Coordinates of C-alpha atoms and ligand atoms in Angstrom, one line a residue:
M1 CA -7.9 25.7 -3.1
A2 CA -8.9 22.2 -3.4
A3 CA -5.6 20.1 -3.9
A4 CA -5.0 16.2 -3.6
T5 CA -6.4 13.6 -1.0
G6 CA -5.1 13.9 2.3
V7 CA -4.3 16.9 4.1
A8 CA -2.8 20.0 2.0
L9 CA -2.6 23.4 2.4
T10 CA -2.2 25.8 -0.7
L11 CA -0.4 29.5 -0.3
A12 CA -1.0 32.6 -1.8
P13 CA 0.0 33.1 -5.4
V14 CA 3.5 34.1 -6.9
S15 CA 3.1 36.1 -9.5
F16 CA 5.7 37.4 -12.2
N17 CA 5.1 40.4 -14.6
R18 CA 8.5 41.0 -17.0
A19 CA 6.4 43.5 -18.3
R20 CA 6.3 45.4 -15.5
A21 CA 9.8 44.5 -14.0
D22 CA 8.6 45.9 -10.7
A23 CA 11.8 45.9 -8.3
A24 CA 9.7 47.5 -5.8
V25 CA 7.5 44.0 -5.1
T26 CA 8.9 42.3 -2.4
G27 CA 12.1 39.3 -3.2
A28 CA 11.1 40.5 -6.7
T29 CA 14.6 40.7 -9.5
T30 CA 15.7 41.4 -12.6
T31 CA 19.0 41.1 -14.3
G32 CA 19.7 41.9 -17.4
D33 CA 19.3 38.8 -19.5
G34 CA 16.2 37.7 -19.5
Q35 CA 15.2 36.1 -15.7
E36 CA 13.6 36.8 -13.1
T37 CA 13.0 35.6 -9.2
R38 CA 10.9 35.9 -6.6
V39 CA 11.5 34.8 -3.2
V40 CA 8.5 33.2 -0.6
T41 CA 9.5 32.3 2.9
G42 CA 7.4 31.2 5.4
R43 CA 7.2 28.9 8.2
L44 CA 5.3 25.7 9.1
E45 CA 4.9 24.8 12.7
T46 CA 4.5 20.8 14.3
G47 CA 1.3 19.2 12.6
A48 CA 1.9 21.1 9.3
A49 CA 0.2 19.4 6.4
D50 CA 1.3 16.6 4.6
F51 CA 1.9 18.7 1.3
V52 CA 2.1 22.3 1.3
Y53 CA 1.4 23.7 -2.3
I54 CA 2.7 27.4 -3.6
P55 CA 1.1 28.7 -6.4
V56 CA 3.4 30.2 -9.5
R57 CA 1.8 32.3 -12.2
I58 CA 3.9 31.2 -15.1
P59 CA 3.8 34.0 -17.8
A60 CA 4.3 33.3 -21.5
G61 CA 7.7 33.3 -23.0
V62 CA 9.2 31.2 -20.8
Q63 CA 12.2 28.9 -21.1
R64 CA 12.9 27.7 -18.0
I65 CA 11.7 27.6 -14.6
A66 CA 14.4 27.0 -11.8
V67 CA 14.0 26.5 -8.5
E68 CA 15.8 26.8 -5.2
Y69 CA 15.0 26.4 -1.7
S70 CA 16.1 25.9 2.1
Y71 CA 14.7 25.6 5.5
D72 CA 16.8 26.1 9.1
R73 CA 17.7 22.3 10.6
P74 CA 17.1 23.5 14.6
T75 CA 18.6 21.0 17.4
V76 CA 16.6 18.7 18.9
P77 CA 17.0 16.3 21.9
A78 CA 17.5 13.0 20.4
G79 CA 14.4 11.0 19.5
T80 CA 13.1 13.6 18.5
P81 CA 12.1 14.3 14.8
G82 CA 14.2 17.6 13.6
N83 CA 13.2 19.3 10.4
S84 CA 13.0 17.3 6.8
C85 CA 11.2 18.6 4.5
D86 CA 10.7 17.0 0.4
V87 CA 10.3 19.5 -2.5
G88 CA 8.7 18.7 -6.6
I89 CA 6.7 20.8 -8.8
F90 CA 3.3 20.3 -10.7
D91 CA 2.0 22.4 -13.9
E92 CA -0.1 24.3 -15.5
R93 CA -2.7 20.8 -15.6
G94 CA -3.4 21.0 -11.9
I95 CA -2.2 19.0 -9.0
K96 CA -5.4 16.8 -8.4
L97 CA -4.7 13.7 -7.3
D98 CA -4.4 11.1 -10.1
G99 CA -3.6 14.4 -12.3
K100 CA -1.8 15.0 -16.1
G101 CA 0.0 17.8 -14.0
F102 CA 3.1 16.0 -12.4
R103 CA 6.3 17.3 -13.2
G104 CA 8.6 15.7 -11.3
W105 CA 9.9 15.4 -7.3
S106 CA 13.1 15.0 -5.8
G107 CA 11.9 14.6 -2.3
G108 CA 14.3 15.7 0.2
F109 CA 17.3 15.0 -1.9
R110 CA 18.2 17.9 -3.6
T111 CA 17.7 21.6 -3.1
S112 CA 17.2 23.2 -6.2
F113 CA 16.1 21.9 -9.6
E114 CA 15.2 22.9 -13.3
I115 CA 12.9 22.4 -16.1
S116 CA 13.0 23.7 -19.9
N117 CA 11.7 21.9 -22.8
G118 CA 14.7 19.8 -23.2
E119 CA 16.2 18.5 -19.8
A120 CA 15.4 18.8 -16.4
T121 CA 17.4 17.7 -13.4
P122 CA 16.9 14.1 -12.5
G123 CA 13.7 13.4 -10.9
Y124 CA 12.0 16.1 -13.2
L125 CA 10.4 15.8 -16.4
P126 CA 11.5 17.8 -19.1
G127 CA 8.3 19.7 -21.4
P128 CA 6.9 22.8 -22.6
I129 CA 6.2 25.9 -20.5
K130 CA 2.9 26.6 -20.7
P131 CA 1.6 29.3 -19.4
G132 CA -0.7 28.9 -16.4
T133 CA -0.2 28.3 -12.7
W134 CA 2.0 25.8 -11.9
H135 CA 2.6 24.7 -8.2
V136 CA 5.8 24.1 -5.8
V137 CA 4.7 21.5 -3.5
L138 CA 6.9 21.3 -0.5
G139 CA 6.2 18.1 1.4
P140 CA 7.5 19.1 5.5
Y141 CA 7.7 14.7 6.8
Q142 CA 9.2 16.0 9.8
V143 CA 8.6 19.4 11.9
A144 CA 10.7 20.7 14.6
P145 CA 9.5 21.3 17.8
Q146 CA 10.6 24.9 17.1
G147 CA 8.7 24.9 13.4
M148 CA 10.4 25.3 10.4
N149 CA 11.6 28.4 8.6
Y150 CA 11.5 27.7 4.8
T151 CA 13.1 30.1 2.0
V152 CA 11.6 28.8 -1.7
Q153 CA 12.9 30.6 -4.3
I154 CA 11.8 31.0 -8.5
T155 CA 13.9 31.7 -11.0
L156 CA 12.1 32.3 -14.4
T157 CA 14.3 32.3 -17.9
Y158 CA 12.6 34.2 -21.1
G159 CA 13.3 33.3 -24.4
P160 CA 12.2 30.7 -27.3
S161 CA 12.0 26.6 -25.8
G162 CA 14.7 24.9 -27.3
P163 CA 14.4 21.7 -28.8
A164 CA 12.2 19.2 -27.3
F165 CA 13.4 15.6 -25.4
T166 CA 12.9 12.7 -26.8
P167 CA 12.8 9.6 -24.5
D168 CA 14.4 6.7 -25.4
H169 CA 12.6 3.8 -23.2
P170 CA 14.2 0.4 -22.8
P171 CA 13.2 -2.4 -25.2
K172 CA 10.9 -4.9 -23.1
R173 CA 12.8 -7.8 -25.0
A174 CA 16.3 -8.5 -24.8
K175 CA 18.3 -12.4 -25.8
G176 CA 17.1 -15.4 -23.1
R177 CA 17.4 -18.3 -23.6
G178 CA 14.0 -19.4 -23.8
R179 CA 11.7 -20.7 -20.7
A180 CA 14.4 -20.8 -18.3
W181 CA 15.1 -19.0 -15.1
Y182 CA 15.9 -15.8 -14.8
R183 CA 18.1 -13.5 -12.4
G184 CA 16.9 -9.9 -11.5
D185 CA 16.6 -7.1 -9.1
G186 CA 13.5 -5.7 -8.6
H187 CA 14.0 -2.6 -6.4
L188 CA 16.9 0.0 -7.8
H189 CA 17.4 3.2 -7.5
T190 CA 19.1 6.2 -9.4
V191 CA 20.2 9.9 -9.7
H192 CA 16.6 10.1 -10.5
S193 CA 15.7 9.8 -7.1
D194 CA 17.5 9.5 -4.0
G195 CA 20.6 7.7 -5.7
R196 CA 23.8 8.8 -6.7
R197 CA 24.4 6.3 -9.2
T198 CA 23.1 7.3 -12.6
P199 CA 21.7 4.9 -15.1
A200 CA 24.9 4.1 -16.5
E201 CA 26.2 2.9 -13.5
V202 CA 23.3 0.8 -12.2
A203 CA 23.0 -1.0 -16.0
A204 CA 26.8 -2.1 -15.4
G205 CA 26.2 -3.1 -11.4
A206 CA 22.9 -5.3 -12.7
R207 CA 25.8 -6.8 -15.6
A208 CA 28.3 -7.4 -12.9
A209 CA 26.0 -9.2 -10.5
G210 CA 25.6 -11.7 -12.8
L211 CA 21.8 -10.6 -14.0
D212 CA 19.5 -10.8 -16.4
F213 CA 17.0 -8.3 -16.1
M214 CA 16.4 -5.2 -13.8
V215 CA 13.6 -2.9 -12.5
S216 CA 14.0 0.4 -12.5
T217 CA 12.7 2.0 -9.2
D218 CA 13.0 5.5 -8.5
H219 CA 10.5 7.0 -5.8
N220 CA 7.5 9.2 -7.2
T221 CA 8.9 9.7 -10.6
S222 CA 8.7 8.6 -14.2
S223 CA 11.9 10.5 -15.1
S224 CA 14.2 8.0 -15.4
H225 CA 12.0 5.8 -18.0
G226 CA 13.1 7.9 -20.5
V227 CA 17.3 7.4 -20.5
W228 CA 17.3 3.7 -20.1
G229 CA 17.4 2.6 -23.9
Q230 CA 20.5 3.3 -23.6
Y231 CA 21.8 1.3 -20.7
A232 CA 19.2 -2.1 -22.2
G233 CA 20.7 -4.6 -24.3
E234 CA 20.7 -7.9 -25.6
D235 CA 22.2 -9.5 -22.5
L236 CA 20.3 -7.2 -19.7
L237 CA 16.3 -7.0 -20.1
I238 CA 15.7 -3.5 -17.9
I239 CA 12.1 -3.2 -16.7
T240 CA 10.4 0.4 -16.3
G241 CA 8.4 0.8 -12.8
E242 CA 8.5 3.0 -9.4
E243 CA 8.8 3.1 -6.0
I244 CA 5.7 4.9 -4.4
T245 CA 7.1 6.7 -1.0
T246 CA 3.4 7.4 1.2
R247 CA 3.6 8.1 4.9
N248 CA 2.3 4.7 5.6
G249 CA 4.4 2.6 3.5
H250 CA 6.5 2.2 0.0
W251 CA 5.5 0.1 -2.7
L252 CA 6.8 -0.7 -6.1
A253 CA 5.1 -0.9 -9.3
L254 CA 6.9 -3.5 -11.2
G255 CA 6.6 -3.7 -14.9
L256 CA 4.7 -0.1 -15.6
P257 CA 4.3 1.6 -19.1
A258 CA 7.6 3.6 -20.0
G259 CA 6.4 7.1 -18.8
E260 CA 3.5 6.3 -16.6
W261 CA 3.4 7.7 -13.4
I262 CA 1.5 6.8 -10.6
D263 CA 0.9 9.3 -7.2
W264 CA 2.0 8.9 -3.7
R265 CA -0.1 11.7 -2.2
Y266 CA -2.3 9.9 0.3
R267 CA -2.3 7.9 3.2
S268 CA -3.5 4.4 4.5
R269 CA -6.7 6.1 5.5
D270 CA -7.8 7.6 2.6
D271 CA -8.6 4.6 1.3
V272 CA -8.1 5.0 -2.1
F273 CA -4.4 2.9 -2.0
G274 CA -6.6 0.5 -4.0
R275 CA -7.3 2.7 -7.0
F276 CA -3.6 2.6 -7.7
A277 CA -3.1 -0.4 -7.2
R278 CA -5.4 -1.7 -10.3
K279 CA -4.4 0.9 -12.2
V280 CA -1.1 -0.6 -11.8
R281 CA -2.7 -3.8 -12.1
G282 CA -4.5 -3.2 -15.0
A283 CA -1.6 -1.5 -17.1
G284 CA 0.1 -4.7 -16.7
G285 CA 2.0 -4.3 -14.1
L286 CA 2.9 -5.7 -10.3
V287 CA 2.0 -4.1 -6.8
V288 CA 4.9 -4.6 -4.3
P289 CA 4.3 -3.5 -0.7
A290 CA 8.7 -2.8 -0.1
H291 CA 10.3 -3.4 3.6
P292 CA 7.1 -3.8 5.4
Y293 CA 9.2 -3.8 8.5
C294 CA 11.3 -1.4 8.0
P295 CA 12.0 1.4 11.0
Y296 CA 12.5 4.8 9.5
V297 CA 9.5 7.4 9.5
A298 CA 6.7 6.4 7.4
C299 CA 7.9 3.1 6.0
Q300 CA 6.1 0.5 8.0
W301 CA 3.1 -0.8 5.4
K302 CA -0.4 -0.2 6.6
F303 CA -2.5 -1.0 3.4
G304 CA -2.7 -4.6 4.0
Y305 CA -2.3 -7.3 1.4
D306 CA -5.4 -7.3 0.1
D307 CA -4.5 -4.9 -3.1
A308 CA -0.4 -6.8 -3.4
D309 CA 0.5 -9.0 -5.8
L310 CA 3.9 -10.6 -4.1
V311 CA 5.8 -9.3 -0.9
E312 CA 9.4 -7.9 -0.6
V313 CA 10.3 -10.4 2.4
W314 CA 13.8 -9.1 1.9
N315 CA 15.2 -6.1 1.4
G316 CA 18.5 -5.5 1.1
P317 CA 21.6 -7.2 3.7
W318 CA 19.7 -9.6 5.8
T319 CA 18.1 -7.1 8.9
Y320 CA 15.6 -8.2 11.5
D321 CA 12.8 -6.2 10.2
D322 CA 13.3 -9.4 6.8
E323 CA 12.1 -11.8 9.6
S324 CA 9.8 -9.9 10.7
A325 CA 8.3 -10.1 7.1
V326 CA 9.0 -13.2 6.4
D327 CA 6.8 -14.5 9.4
T328 CA 4.2 -12.1 8.2
W329 CA 4.5 -13.8 4.4
D330 CA 4.3 -17.2 5.8
G331 CA 1.0 -16.4 8.0
M332 CA -0.4 -14.9 5.4
L333 CA 0.1 -18.6 3.2
G334 CA -1.8 -21.1 5.8
E335 CA -4.7 -17.8 5.5
A336 CA -4.8 -18.7 1.8
V337 CA -5.1 -22.4 2.0
R338 CA -7.9 -21.9 4.2
K339 CA -9.6 -19.7 2.2
G340 CA -8.9 -21.2 -0.9
R341 CA -8.0 -18.2 -2.3
R342 CA -4.7 -16.5 -4.5
W343 CA -1.6 -17.1 -2.3
I344 CA 1.1 -13.2 -1.9
P345 CA 4.2 -14.7 -3.4
A346 CA 7.4 -13.4 -1.9
M347 CA 10.5 -11.3 -3.5
G348 CA 13.8 -10.1 -2.7
N349 CA 15.1 -6.9 -3.8
S350 CA 18.2 -4.8 -3.1
D351 CA 16.8 -1.7 -2.7
A352 CA 20.7 -0.8 -3.8
H353 CA 20.8 3.7 -3.8
S354 CA 24.5 4.2 -3.7
D355 CA 28.4 2.7 -3.1
P356 CA 28.7 0.4 -1.1
Q357 CA 25.3 -0.8 -1.4
V358 CA 25.6 -4.0 -3.0
I359 CA 23.6 -4.4 -6.8
G360 CA 21.6 -7.9 -7.1
L361 CA 22.2 -8.0 -3.0
P362 CA 19.4 -10.0 -2.5
H363 CA 17.8 -10.7 -6.2
N364 CA 15.0 -12.7 -7.5
V365 CA 15.5 -16.5 -9.6
V366 CA 12.6 -16.5 -11.7
Y367 CA 11.1 -19.2 -14.6
A368 CA 10.0 -17.0 -17.2
D369 CA 9.2 -17.9 -20.8
D370 CA 11.7 -16.3 -21.9
L371 CA 13.5 -12.8 -21.3
T372 CA 10.8 -10.3 -21.7
T373 CA 9.5 -7.8 -19.3
D374 CA 5.5 -9.8 -19.8
A375 CA 7.3 -13.6 -19.4
V376 CA 9.5 -11.6 -15.5
V377 CA 6.2 -10.5 -14.4
G378 CA 4.0 -13.5 -15.6
G379 CA 6.4 -16.1 -13.9
L380 CA 7.0 -13.5 -10.1
R381 CA 2.8 -13.0 -10.3
A382 CA 2.5 -16.6 -10.3
G383 CA 5.4 -17.2 -7.3
R384 CA 7.7 -19.1 -9.6
S385 CA 10.5 -18.0 -8.2
W386 CA 13.2 -18.0 -5.7
I387 CA 15.4 -15.7 -3.3
A388 CA 19.2 -16.2 -4.0
E389 CA 21.7 -13.2 -1.8
S390 CA 23.8 -13.8 -4.8
R391 CA 24.8 -15.4 -8.0
T392 CA 27.2 -17.7 -6.2
V393 CA 23.8 -19.6 -5.0
Q394 CA 21.7 -21.9 -7.0
L395 CA 19.1 -24.4 -6.1
A396 CA 16.2 -26.7 -7.2
F397 CA 13.8 -27.2 -4.9
T398 CA 11.1 -30.1 -5.7
A399 CA 8.5 -31.9 -4.6
G400 CA 7.6 -35.6 -5.9
G401 CA 5.3 -38.3 -5.3
N402 CA 2.6 -40.4 -6.5
G403 CA 4.7 -39.8 -9.9
R404 CA 4.5 -36.8 -9.8
R405 CA 6.7 -33.8 -9.6
A406 CA 6.4 -30.0 -8.4
D407 CA 8.0 -26.9 -8.6
I408 CA 8.5 -23.7 -7.0
G409 CA 5.0 -22.0 -7.0
G410 CA 3.4 -24.7 -8.4
T411 CA 0.9 -27.6 -6.1
L412 CA 1.4 -31.2 -5.6
T413 CA -1.7 -33.3 -5.9
A414 CA -1.9 -36.7 -4.1
R415 CA -4.0 -38.9 -1.7
A416 CA -3.4 -38.2 2.1
D417 CA -1.2 -41.1 2.6
A418 CA 1.2 -40.7 -0.5
P419 CA 4.7 -40.8 0.5
I420 CA 6.1 -37.2 -0.6
D421 CA 9.6 -36.8 -1.3
V422 CA 10.7 -32.9 -0.8
R423 CA 14.2 -32.1 -2.8
L424 CA 16.1 -28.6 -1.8
D425 CA 19.5 -29.1 -4.6
V426 CA 21.9 -26.4 -3.3
Q427 CA 25.0 -24.6 -3.9
G428 CA 26.9 -21.9 -3.2
V429 CA 26.5 -21.9 0.9
P430 CA 29.4 -23.3 3.1
G431 CA 28.2 -24.5 5.8
G432 CA 24.8 -23.1 5.3
T433 CA 21.4 -24.8 7.1
V434 CA 18.9 -25.9 5.2
R435 CA 14.8 -25.5 6.6
F436 CA 11.6 -26.9 5.4
V437 CA 9.2 -24.8 7.1
T438 CA 5.2 -25.9 6.4
D439 CA 2.3 -25.1 7.9
E440 CA 3.0 -26.4 10.9
G441 CA 6.6 -24.5 11.1
Q442 CA 9.7 -26.2 10.3
M443 CA 9.8 -29.7 10.0
H444 CA 13.3 -30.0 8.9
Q445 CA 16.6 -28.9 9.8
E446 CA 20.1 -30.4 8.4
S447 CA 23.4 -28.5 8.0
L448 CA 25.3 -28.3 4.6
P449 CA 29.0 -28.8 4.0
S450 CA 31.9 -26.9 4.4
S451 CA 31.8 -27.1 0.7
G452 CA 28.5 -25.4 0.5
S453 CA 26.7 -28.0 -2.0
G454 CA 24.2 -30.5 -1.3
S455 CA 21.4 -32.2 -1.3
V456 CA 18.1 -32.2 1.9
V457 CA 15.2 -34.8 1.2
W458 CA 12.2 -34.6 3.3
R459 CA 9.2 -36.7 3.1
T460 CA 6.0 -35.7 4.1
T461 CA 1.7 -36.3 3.0
T462 CA -0.3 -34.6 1.7
S463 CA -2.6 -34.4 5.3
L464 CA 0.5 -32.9 6.7
A465 CA 1.7 -30.6 5.4
A466 CA -0.2 -28.0 2.7
Y467 CA 2.8 -26.1 1.3
V468 CA 6.2 -26.5 2.1
R469 CA 9.0 -24.0 1.7
A470 CA 13.0 -24.2 2.3
E471 CA 15.1 -21.5 3.6
V472 CA 19.4 -21.9 3.1
R473 CA 20.6 -20.0 6.0
H474 CA 24.5 -19.0 6.3
P475 CA 25.6 -20.0 10.3
M476 CA 25.2 -17.6 13.3
A477 CA 27.7 -15.6 14.4
D478 CA 29.5 -18.1 16.7
G479 CA 29.7 -20.9 13.8
S480 CA 26.3 -22.5 15.0
P481 CA 23.8 -24.1 12.5
G482 CA 20.8 -21.9 14.6
K483 CA 18.9 -23.4 17.4
G484 CA 15.7 -24.9 15.4
N485 CA 13.0 -25.1 17.0
T486 CA 13.6 -23.6 20.6
M487 CA 13.4 -20.2 22.2
G488 CA 15.5 -17.7 23.4
P489 CA 16.6 -14.1 24.3
N490 CA 18.9 -14.4 20.8
L491 CA 18.0 -14.1 17.3
M492 CA 17.5 -17.9 16.5
W493 CA 18.8 -17.8 12.7
G494 CA 22.6 -16.7 10.7
P495 CA 21.8 -14.3 7.8
M496 CA 19.6 -15.9 4.5
A497 CA 21.4 -17.0 1.8
A498 CA 18.4 -18.2 -0.2
L499 CA 14.2 -18.5 0.4
T500 CA 12.8 -20.4 -1.8
N501 CA 8.5 -19.5 -2.6
P502 CA 6.5 -22.6 -1.3
I503 CA 4.7 -25.7 -3.4
F504 CA 1.9 -26.7 -2.6
L505 CA 0.7 -30.3 -1.4
R506 CA -3.2 -30.6 -2.1
R507 CA -4.8 -34.0 -1.4
S508 CA -6.8 -36.0 -3.4
G509 CA -10.3 -36.3 -3.3
S510 CA -10.7 -38.7 -0.6
Ligands
ZN1 ZN1 11.4 2.4 0.0
ZN2 ZN1 13.8 1.9 -2.5

């Protein structure tokens, strides 16, 4: 049977037969309360397919499907991946890539789930249980050298279906302040994927962090979209999205229409990512490669940036993989200038899943026409944003000269030799180090006082700099400001406190 793209394996179908209730069928049990159970056992070896599909023939009259699964975890030597297996389900509409059949995914976070017309385990979509061939999908993303023995138990409950689930989508507008800077975290998880926070707790955390907006990005499912309405408000815009978790990196689809789901079943070499990127962009959303250098299995970004609208260069508390992401992004700015093509703005998000991960560490401060989904998405797409470690950090970054001024994400055009003053006003980073970085690298460094507030001005020209961007770093662990333009065995900088998108400096016709 043809399955989704990439390597997939489809097993023999599992059948139920309520009428016969044939206890002689291996693994079949029937109880008196209208339930029927089948147990499937199997074994996967190292080199197993990315996705293993178990067809399940659902008869008429089923009101609930319940699935439990487990697998063994043999001891492996340090450095060798142990067994790890995800799970999800597709309904009678099939398993075709980008098809209609998706009904839920819980990755490796849960060992069981249930679906009925009126409700479902978080991560799964409530709705009709129609007869036909459904598929439980296993995603054995790590298989130990000893192999993986698994058991999947499927229980059907018969009876009339209950009332339908009514989705409560969040409004696409909150009470803003007109054209202004708005703070928001674009990467957040809940119990609808592998977070331990409920949607109510995430919304409360966003408010506590002083955010104006947040984006819901559970892994590989749209199931949370239907619950956010009650947690949004005049003071908090909740934008729907998804984190698409492939075997070759994760990406964020931000500003997806509520209820829209994006498939994740492909690798970089399958060459279908562009199709999904276009789908997201066509629906008004943003395509954002996430934590591109995260060292976890399957987390490193291998799809390139041709189809990216932004790149998440700062994910959670500052770590060395973020330094790599900023370097890659900075390299792409110079390339965009040379080729005269679209540049890719940076964003930063918390990717917070559970306590003690901090919602809003970091977040984006976006200049938007209003506090609406479209305006926030537009501001991010245009790079009119900077990244803050917390709401304590405030800054303004401008370039002025020739009687003109440009802000973050903008372009200042001037004669080749006309003086341009680049100015950063910052608050909230005691003893911080301000860096101005251009296509030549770091061109200016200055320390902030212990109050954390200060203004830094540096003069350049359009002949010397094609763009300029600012970083504000915390001091190094030893209290020093950082090593400037030097080289050595240690990290050169303390953790990031703020990072701006660039201002471009363009030479006027000479
Ligand atoms: Zn991720
Ligand atoms: Zn994430």
